[in-house]
């Protein structure tokens, strides 16, 4: 058993309390490899932002659980070496079983998500409660989910979004003992968050997505005032990266994300954790494609992963400063 405190990590309790009071959201950035982790830590130390390092079950398999634990420990030491200790959480993203959550808790995670959103309500309650009871014995915090996002959540794909029903949230929070709640108000995973039919087009032909359902968020906040809310599927899918990828040989038709102004507005509410993965994938891929297209003789991975890391760092700094408002909150 590795306790997260021995790795220098923190759970999300204080982070979220401060974020709600301060009207900002904590960035939850997914990572699978060294360069992504370096970029997240560099950006968050430079902008003095707390951060949630987020690992999906697929990422854990890809990178290896032991390596990941030690990478998280290394991230804490790296931040210290860079000159500013920021609060760092290691979080399981979209945990789907009690066993996976338990395994993560025992291997140094300070926070886990149990995603029972696709289950019938009472089964979601029972599973989430079981994870909370175990996690809280180890002072690990738990995120649950009510409502289903459109798009792809690991292996489960949903063509339509089922918005969170505000009338369920109070009962769910009370019965499960969960520490934060992911909700569905129109965000979605991946780079194609809406079909072209769901969007309008501006004068330049750029797709404009339908607005998030802030009315549902407000209704939820009324029922569980001050309770930490989480938004998944919150990449903005910057047109700059989509264009760069297509310019250098890629093809990403119908890409559309969540506009930054809407995320900024959400961050000022009880939304205190915003999940971003796809934007990092886009930034990294764009930078790598550019180097390989412009320098076809290059074959040293550092020569294309280095620029990718720089692009990621710029992206994360921008999010912290201009979208989530987490800069200078560490
Ligand atoms: O919500 C899903 C995250 O973007 C993780 O994706 O399962 O491909 O690592 P992944
Ligand atoms: P994006 O695909 O919008 O980056 O969402 C990531 C996410 O919700 C991870 O849990
Ligand atoms: Zn998610």
XYZ file of C-alpha atoms in Angstrom, residues 5-222:
218
model
C 0.746 11.624 1.232
C 4.076 9.804 1.041
C 4.322 10.890 -2.588
C 3.733 14.548 -1.652
C 0.260 14.621 -3.250
C -2.957 16.136 -1.893
C -6.622 15.164 -2.214
C -9.122 17.603 -3.739
C -10.963 18.745 -0.593
C -9.141 22.037 0.129
C -8.513 22.712 -3.538
C -12.226 22.621 -4.330
C -13.289 24.634 -1.285
C -10.887 27.422 -2.312
C -11.867 27.234 -5.983
C -15.573 27.649 -5.243
C -14.912 30.580 -2.923
C -12.504 32.172 -5.389
C -14.644 31.727 -8.525
C -12.171 29.671 -10.525
C -11.751 26.018 -11.563
C -8.857 23.618 -11.024
C -7.407 22.267 -14.274
C -7.649 18.486 -14.631
C -5.228 17.604 -17.417
C -4.918 14.017 -18.661
C -1.446 12.600 -19.214
C 0.093 9.350 -20.465
C 3.750 10.187 -21.007
C 6.778 12.165 -19.882
C 6.431 15.181 -22.157
C 2.778 15.753 -21.248
C 3.634 15.581 -17.556
C 6.624 17.918 -17.935
C 4.490 20.461 -19.806
C 1.678 20.341 -17.216
C 4.070 20.858 -14.306
C 6.087 23.584 -16.046
C 2.925 25.500 -16.988
C 1.283 25.121 -13.578
C 4.424 26.117 -11.671
C 4.990 29.147 -13.924
C 1.375 30.270 -13.564
C 1.270 29.255 -9.871
C -1.796 27.072 -10.383
C -2.934 24.018 -8.413
C -3.386 21.018 -10.706
C -5.092 17.644 -10.997
C -3.021 15.107 -12.910
C -5.584 12.864 -14.477
C -5.056 9.256 -15.555
C -7.644 7.137 -17.381
C -7.696 3.357 -17.034
C -6.418 3.196 -20.617
C -3.565 5.565 -19.761
C -2.696 3.474 -16.699
C -2.441 0.359 -18.838
C -0.456 2.238 -21.481
C 2.083 3.778 -19.121
C 2.218 1.114 -16.348
C 0.846 1.661 -12.846
C 4.257 1.597 -11.113
C 5.798 4.034 -13.511
C 2.819 6.366 -13.144
C 3.014 6.410 -9.368
C 6.680 7.288 -9.538
C 6.033 9.888 -12.232
C 3.561 11.575 -9.869
C 6.128 11.538 -7.076
C 8.636 12.923 -9.585
C 6.175 15.638 -10.593
C 5.976 16.867 -6.990
C 9.780 16.939 -6.748
C 10.089 18.571 -10.179
C 7.700 21.388 -9.177
C 9.785 21.918 -6.031
C 12.969 22.011 -8.108
C 11.378 24.580 -10.439
C 11.038 26.800 -7.399
C 7.357 26.759 -6.385
C 5.414 24.023 -4.581
C 1.927 23.773 -6.081
C -0.820 21.470 -4.765
C -0.838 18.349 -6.982
C -3.553 15.671 -7.050
C -3.233 12.307 -8.807
C -6.740 11.401 -9.974
C -8.260 8.320 -11.639
C -10.417 9.490 -14.560
C -13.589 7.463 -15.335
C -12.973 4.558 -12.967
C -15.528 1.903 -13.872
C -15.248 -0.668 -11.075
C -14.756 -0.725 -7.305
C -11.675 -2.939 -7.825
C -9.976 -0.414 -10.133
C -10.640 2.433 -7.683
C -9.308 0.339 -4.773
C -6.210 -0.565 -6.738
C -5.543 3.093 -7.552
C -6.102 4.154 -3.943
C -3.628 1.480 -2.826
C -1.060 2.584 -5.365
C -0.909 6.261 -4.433
C -3.835 8.057 -6.087
C -5.214 10.875 -3.935
C -8.559 11.091 -5.754
C -10.675 8.718 -7.840
C -13.684 9.014 -10.078
C -16.243 6.240 -10.017
C -18.315 6.668 -13.133
C -21.609 4.855 -12.686
C -23.445 7.354 -14.886
C -24.486 4.688 -17.396
C -26.011 2.472 -14.652
C -29.597 2.604 -13.386
C -29.807 5.279 -10.655
C -29.891 2.943 -7.633
C -26.936 0.914 -8.950
C -24.953 4.107 -9.488
C -25.744 5.101 -5.886
C -24.683 1.706 -4.493
C -21.405 1.550 -6.447
C -20.458 5.151 -5.690
C -21.237 4.682 -1.983
C -19.050 1.564 -1.830
C -16.112 3.411 -3.397
C -16.611 6.418 -1.070
C -16.604 4.233 2.034
C -13.312 2.617 1.050
C -11.674 5.808 -0.252
C -12.569 7.901 2.779
C -10.849 5.396 5.090
C -7.657 6.463 3.296
C -8.590 10.164 3.075
C -8.906 9.860 -0.703
C -11.614 12.013 -2.321
C -14.208 10.657 -4.761
C -15.926 12.123 -7.832
C -19.239 10.610 -8.953
C -21.279 11.310 -12.073
C -24.961 11.845 -12.796
C -26.134 12.295 -16.370
C -24.484 10.995 -19.512
C -22.252 12.982 -21.840
C -22.520 12.554 -25.580
C -19.369 11.215 -27.229
C -16.898 8.597 -26.091
C -16.099 7.778 -22.462
C -13.372 5.154 -22.682
C -15.114 2.119 -24.210
C -18.684 3.335 -23.766
C -20.012 5.586 -26.497
C -23.207 7.594 -26.385
C -24.743 9.266 -29.368
C -26.929 11.593 -27.365
C -26.426 13.496 -24.167
C -28.730 12.834 -21.215
C -28.577 15.985 -19.157
C -28.236 15.620 -15.401
C -31.631 15.734 -13.699
C -31.403 18.394 -10.955
C -34.049 16.588 -8.896
C -31.632 13.651 -8.395
C -28.497 15.453 -7.215
C -29.360 16.102 -3.580
C -30.394 12.509 -2.952
C -27.299 11.189 -4.782
C -24.858 13.333 -2.814
C -26.539 12.498 0.490
C -26.769 8.743 -0.112
C -23.271 8.243 -1.551
C -21.113 10.618 0.511
C -19.356 11.655 -2.697
C -16.965 14.662 -2.567
C -17.701 16.121 -6.007
C -20.181 15.548 -8.795
C -19.643 15.456 -12.571
C -22.691 16.678 -14.448
C -23.930 16.717 -18.017
C -24.975 20.152 -19.312
C -23.962 19.822 -22.957
C -20.199 19.206 -22.918
C -18.942 16.039 -24.573
C -15.728 14.042 -24.970
C -13.418 14.159 -27.953
C -12.854 16.648 -30.798
C -16.317 16.450 -32.435
C -18.546 17.569 -29.603
C -21.518 18.398 -31.792
C -22.694 17.350 -35.230
C -22.682 20.083 -37.909
C -26.501 19.915 -37.788
C -26.464 20.928 -34.108
C -24.289 23.986 -34.885
C -24.758 27.278 -36.682
C -22.062 28.755 -38.943
C -20.459 32.188 -38.647
C -19.566 34.395 -41.649
C -16.260 32.490 -42.132
C -18.027 29.137 -42.177
C -16.746 28.216 -38.706
C -19.107 25.943 -36.729
C -20.662 27.607 -33.661
C -21.930 25.060 -31.112
C -25.136 25.359 -29.104
C -24.602 26.995 -25.678
C -24.141 24.939 -22.515
C -27.261 24.474 -20.375
C -26.452 27.004 -17.652
C -30.088 26.800 -16.568
C -29.526 23.175 -15.479
C -26.289 24.130 -13.698
C -28.110 26.894 -11.800
C -30.870 24.494 -10.800
C -28.266 22.020 -9.521
C -26.464 24.751 -7.557
C -29.731 25.720 -5.887
